[in-house]
Amino acid sequence: MRGAEWVIFLAGRSALVEAVLFDVDGNVHLAVTPEDDPAADLQRNHGRFLYFAPDEVEPLEVPT
């Protein structure tokens, strides 16, 4: 299981996808910031994100 420690740390929390990135092999990575992270602005300004493959995240329903 890839990144199992982050799964436990972030379980039940929502995050904002900041970027969709591709590596040299063509793999897709999502750069995310937890929404309730008090240091999110600082991390974002320094380009520090948590990275996940698309199959490791679950989209939230958009309120109507």
mmCIF file of N, CA and C in Angstrom:
data_model
loop_
_atom_site.group_PDB
_atom_site.id
_atom_site.type_symbol
_atom_site.label_atom_id
_atom_site.label_comp_id
_atom_site.label_asym_id
_atom_site.label_seq_id
_atom_site.Cartn_x
_atom_site.Cartn_y
_atom_site.Cartn_z
ATOM 1 N N MET A 1 0.854 -1.183 0.000
ATOM 2 C CA MET A 1 0.000 0.000 0.000
ATOM 3 C C MET A 1 0.892 1.236 0.000
ATOM 4 N N ARG A 2 0.733 2.050 -0.999
ATOM 5 C CA ARG A 2 1.556 3.231 -1.174
ATOM 6 C C ARG A 2 1.086 4.355 -0.252
ATOM 7 N N GLY A 3 1.988 4.903 0.564
ATOM 8 C CA GLY A 3 1.657 6.028 1.414
ATOM 9 C C GLY A 3 0.645 5.738 2.496
ATOM 10 N N ALA A 4 0.681 4.555 3.078
ATOM 11 C CA ALA A 4 -0.317 4.148 4.070
ATOM 12 C C ALA A 4 -0.384 5.099 5.260
ATOM 13 N N GLU A 5 0.742 5.677 5.647
ATOM 14 C CA GLU A 5 0.724 6.594 6.787
ATOM 15 C C GLU A 5 -0.102 7.846 6.493
ATOM 16 N N TRP A 6 -0.102 8.333 5.252
ATOM 17 C CA TRP A 6 -0.905 9.508 4.902
ATOM 18 C C TRP A 6 -2.381 9.170 4.873
ATOM 19 N N VAL A 7 -2.703 7.947 4.518
ATOM 20 C CA VAL A 7 -4.105 7.531 4.507
ATOM 21 C C VAL A 7 -4.683 7.633 5.912
ATOM 22 N N ILE A 8 -3.938 7.169 6.893
ATOM 23 C CA ILE A 8 -4.390 7.238 8.282
ATOM 24 C C ILE A 8 -4.465 8.687 8.746
ATOM 25 N N PHE A 9 -3.463 9.480 8.416
ATOM 26 C CA PHE A 9 -3.396 10.882 8.838
ATOM 27 C C PHE A 9 -4.527 11.718 8.236
ATOM 28 N N LEU A 10 -4.891 11.432 6.998
ATOM 29 C CA LEU A 10 -5.869 12.259 6.287
ATOM 30 C C LEU A 10 -7.262 11.643 6.191
ATOM 31 N N ALA A 11 -7.482 10.497 6.780
ATOM 32 C CA ALA A 11 -8.782 9.826 6.692
ATOM 33 C C ALA A 11 -9.898 10.728 7.220
ATOM 34 N N GLY A 12 -10.938 10.892 6.432
ATOM 35 C CA GLY A 12 -12.088 11.684 6.835
ATOM 36 C C GLY A 12 -11.925 13.183 6.679
ATOM 37 N N ARG A 13 -10.778 13.624 6.184
ATOM 38 C CA ARG A 13 -10.540 15.062 5.991
ATOM 39 C C ARG A 13 -10.698 15.406 4.521
ATOM 40 N N SER A 14 -11.116 16.628 4.248
ATOM 41 C CA SER A 14 -11.219 17.070 2.862
ATOM 42 C C SER A 14 -9.992 17.897 2.509
ATOM 43 N N ALA A 15 -9.699 17.912 1.226
ATOM 44 C CA ALA A 15 -8.525 18.642 0.750
ATOM 45 C C ALA A 15 -8.849 19.307 -0.573
ATOM 46 N N LEU A 16 -8.090 20.314 -0.891
ATOM 47 C CA LEU A 16 -8.247 21.048 -2.140
ATOM 48 C C LEU A 16 -7.166 20.586 -3.112
ATOM 49 N N VAL A 17 -7.574 20.197 -4.311
ATOM 50 C CA VAL A 17 -6.603 19.839 -5.339
ATOM 51 C C VAL A 17 -6.041 21.144 -5.908
ATOM 52 N N GLU A 18 -4.760 21.360 -5.694
ATOM 53 C CA GLU A 18 -4.106 22.601 -6.127
ATOM 54 C C GLU A 18 -3.571 22.495 -7.551
ATOM 55 N N ALA A 19 -3.176 21.272 -7.949
ATOM 56 C CA ALA A 19 -2.596 21.089 -9.284
ATOM 57 C C ALA A 19 -2.722 19.631 -9.695
ATOM 58 N N VAL A 20 -2.783 19.419 -11.000
ATOM 59 C CA VAL A 20 -2.704 18.088 -11.594
ATOM 60 C C VAL A 20 -1.389 18.066 -12.358
ATOM 61 N N LEU A 21 -0.501 17.150 -11.977
ATOM 62 C CA LEU A 21 0.850 17.119 -12.533
ATOM 63 C C LEU A 21 1.117 15.788 -13.221
ATOM 64 N N PHE A 22 2.021 15.803 -14.182
ATOM 65 C CA PHE A 22 2.441 14.612 -14.901
ATOM 66 C C PHE A 22 3.942 14.442 -14.734
ATOM 67 N N ASP A 23 4.386 13.207 -14.464
ATOM 68 C CA ASP A 23 5.820 12.965 -14.368
ATOM 69 C C ASP A 23 6.361 12.549 -15.736
ATOM 70 N N VAL A 24 7.659 12.284 -15.822
ATOM 71 C CA VAL A 24 8.289 11.967 -17.109
ATOM 72 C C VAL A 24 7.785 10.657 -17.700
ATOM 73 N N ASP A 25 7.199 9.806 -16.879
ATOM 74 C CA ASP A 25 6.648 8.541 -17.357
ATOM 75 C C ASP A 25 5.182 8.656 -17.759
ATOM 76 N N GLY A 26 4.609 9.853 -17.627
ATOM 77 C CA GLY A 26 3.223 10.072 -17.991
ATOM 78 C C GLY A 26 2.224 9.770 -16.887
ATOM 79 N N ASN A 27 2.701 9.471 -15.679
ATOM 80 C CA ASN A 27 1.804 9.216 -14.551
ATOM 81 C C ASN A 27 1.217 10.519 -14.033
ATOM 82 N N VAL A 28 -0.035 10.470 -13.588
ATOM 83 C CA VAL A 28 -0.730 11.652 -13.079
ATOM 84 C C VAL A 28 -0.598 11.702 -11.560
ATOM 85 N N HIS A 29 -0.331 12.895 -11.037
ATOM 86 C CA HIS A 29 -0.237 13.125 -9.597
ATOM 87 C C HIS A 29 -1.080 14.339 -9.242
ATOM 88 N N LEU A 30 -1.804 14.257 -8.132
ATOM 89 C CA LEU A 30 -2.598 15.384 -7.642
ATOM 90 C C LEU A 30 -1.862 16.032 -6.484
ATOM 91 N N ALA A 31 -1.633 17.329 -6.581
ATOM 92 C CA ALA A 31 -1.040 18.093 -5.491
ATOM 93 C C ALA A 31 -2.187 18.640 -4.660
ATOM 94 N N VAL A 32 -2.274 18.241 -3.390
ATOM 95 C CA VAL A 32 -3.405 18.625 -2.550
ATOM 96 C C VAL A 32 -2.952 19.319 -1.277
ATOM 97 N N THR A 33 -3.864 20.118 -0.724
ATOM 98 C CA THR A 33 -3.677 20.790 0.553
ATOM 99 C C THR A 33 -4.900 20.496 1.412
ATOM 100 N N PRO A 34 -4.716 19.936 2.610
ATOM 101 C CA PRO A 34 -5.868 19.707 3.494
ATOM 102 C C PRO A 34 -6.570 21.032 3.804
ATOM 103 N N GLU A 35 -7.889 21.054 3.725
ATOM 104 C CA GLU A 35 -8.647 22.291 3.929
ATOM 105 C C GLU A 35 -8.561 22.811 5.358
ATOM 106 N N ASP A 36 -8.388 21.924 6.324
ATOM 107 C CA ASP A 36 -8.341 22.377 7.718
ATOM 108 C C ASP A 36 -6.919 22.543 8.245
ATOM 109 N N ASP A 37 -5.937 22.587 7.354
ATOM 110 C CA ASP A 37 -4.540 22.757 7.746
ATOM 111 C C ASP A 37 -4.291 24.232 8.063
ATOM 112 N N PRO A 38 -3.923 24.573 9.313
ATOM 113 C CA PRO A 38 -3.699 25.974 9.654
ATOM 114 C C PRO A 38 -2.506 26.588 8.925
ATOM 115 N N ALA A 39 -1.619 25.769 8.411
ATOM 116 C CA ALA A 39 -0.448 26.272 7.696
ATOM 117 C C ALA A 39 -0.602 26.140 6.183
ATOM 118 N N ALA A 40 -1.821 25.937 5.695
ATOM 119 C CA ALA A 40 -2.055 25.705 4.268
ATOM 120 C C ALA A 40 -1.544 26.859 3.410
ATOM 121 N N ASP A 41 -1.798 28.089 3.815
ATOM 122 C CA ASP A 41 -1.341 29.234 3.020
ATOM 123 C C ASP A 41 0.178 29.266 2.928
ATOM 124 N N LEU A 42 0.846 29.009 4.022
ATOM 125 C CA LEU A 42 2.309 28.994 4.038
ATOM 126 C C LEU A 42 2.838 27.875 3.146
ATOM 127 N N GLN A 43 2.269 26.684 3.281
ATOM 128 C CA GLN A 43 2.702 25.556 2.455
ATOM 129 C C GLN A 43 2.455 25.844 0.980
ATOM 130 N N ARG A 44 1.295 26.394 0.656
ATOM 131 C CA ARG A 44 0.945 26.709 -0.727
ATOM 132 C C ARG A 44 1.905 27.745 -1.306
ATOM 133 N N ASN A 45 2.218 28.769 -0.537
ATOM 134 C CA ASN A 45 3.117 29.817 -1.021
ATOM 135 C C ASN A 45 4.529 29.305 -1.292
ATOM 136 N N HIS A 46 4.917 28.247 -0.604
ATOM 137 C CA HIS A 46 6.242 27.657 -0.800
ATOM 138 C C HIS A 46 6.204 26.481 -1.772
ATOM 139 N N GLY A 47 5.036 26.196 -2.333
ATOM 140 C CA GLY A 47 4.907 25.114 -3.297
ATOM 141 C C GLY A 47 5.008 23.735 -2.681
ATOM 142 N N ARG A 48 4.647 23.615 -1.412
ATOM 143 C CA ARG A 48 4.703 22.322 -0.721
ATOM 144 C C ARG A 48 3.302 21.747 -0.617
ATOM 145 N N PHE A 49 3.143 20.573 -1.200
ATOM 146 C CA PHE A 49 1.845 19.917 -1.240
ATOM 147 C C PHE A 49 2.001 18.450 -0.851
ATOM 148 N N LEU A 50 0.894 17.792 -0.630
ATOM 149 C CA LEU A 50 0.862 16.346 -0.491
ATOM 150 C C LEU A 50 0.464 15.808 -1.862
ATOM 151 N N TYR A 51 1.109 14.749 -2.299
ATOM 152 C CA TYR A 51 0.870 14.229 -3.643
ATOM 153 C C TYR A 51 0.217 12.858 -3.582
ATOM 154 N N PHE A 52 -0.801 12.678 -4.419
ATOM 155 C CA PHE A 52 -1.536 11.426 -4.487
ATOM 156 C C PHE A 52 -1.834 11.090 -5.935
ATOM 157 N N ALA A 53 -1.990 9.804 -6.207
ATOM 158 C CA ALA A 53 -2.480 9.359 -7.515
ATOM 159 C C ALA A 53 -3.998 9.562 -7.528
ATOM 160 N N PRO A 54 -4.582 9.754 -8.699
ATOM 161 C CA PRO A 54 -6.037 9.972 -8.761
ATOM 162 C C PRO A 54 -6.864 8.862 -8.111
ATOM 163 N N ASP A 55 -6.384 7.620 -8.149
ATOM 164 C CA ASP A 55 -7.156 6.531 -7.548
ATOM 165 C C ASP A 55 -7.045 6.484 -6.033
ATOM 166 N N GLU A 56 -6.270 7.379 -5.449
ATOM 167 C CA GLU A 56 -6.120 7.436 -3.994
ATOM 168 C C GLU A 56 -7.017 8.479 -3.336
ATOM 169 N N VAL A 57 -7.758 9.232 -4.137
ATOM 170 C CA VAL A 57 -8.633 10.268 -3.590
ATOM 171 C C VAL A 57 -10.078 9.991 -3.982
ATOM 172 N N GLU A 58 -11.003 10.566 -3.216
ATOM 173 C CA GLU A 58 -12.436 10.442 -3.501
ATOM 174 C C GLU A 58 -13.013 11.837 -3.660
ATOM 175 N N PRO A 59 -13.671 12.118 -4.791
ATOM 176 C CA PRO A 59 -14.280 13.441 -4.965
ATOM 177 C C PRO A 59 -15.446 13.632 -4.002
ATOM 178 N N LEU A 60 -15.609 14.860 -3.559
ATOM 179 C CA LEU A 60 -16.747 15.215 -2.703
ATOM 180 C C LEU A 60 -17.905 15.637 -3.582
ATOM 181 N N GLU A 61 -19.109 15.473 -3.055
ATOM 182 C CA GLU A 61 -20.283 15.955 -3.770
ATOM 183 C C GLU A 61 -20.322 17.475 -3.682
ATOM 184 N N VAL A 62 -20.659 18.106 -4.786
ATOM 185 C CA VAL A 62 -20.772 19.561 -4.815
ATOM 186 C C VAL A 62 -22.171 19.935 -4.387
ATOM 187 N N PRO A 63 -22.294 20.830 -3.353
ATOM 188 C CA PRO A 63 -23.634 21.242 -2.919
ATOM 189 C C PRO A 63 -24.367 21.995 -4.039
ATOM 190 N N THR A 64 -25.657 21.766 -4.145
ATOM 191 C CA THR A 64 -26.420 22.443 -5.207
ATOM 192 C C THR A 64 -27.217 23.593 -4.661
#
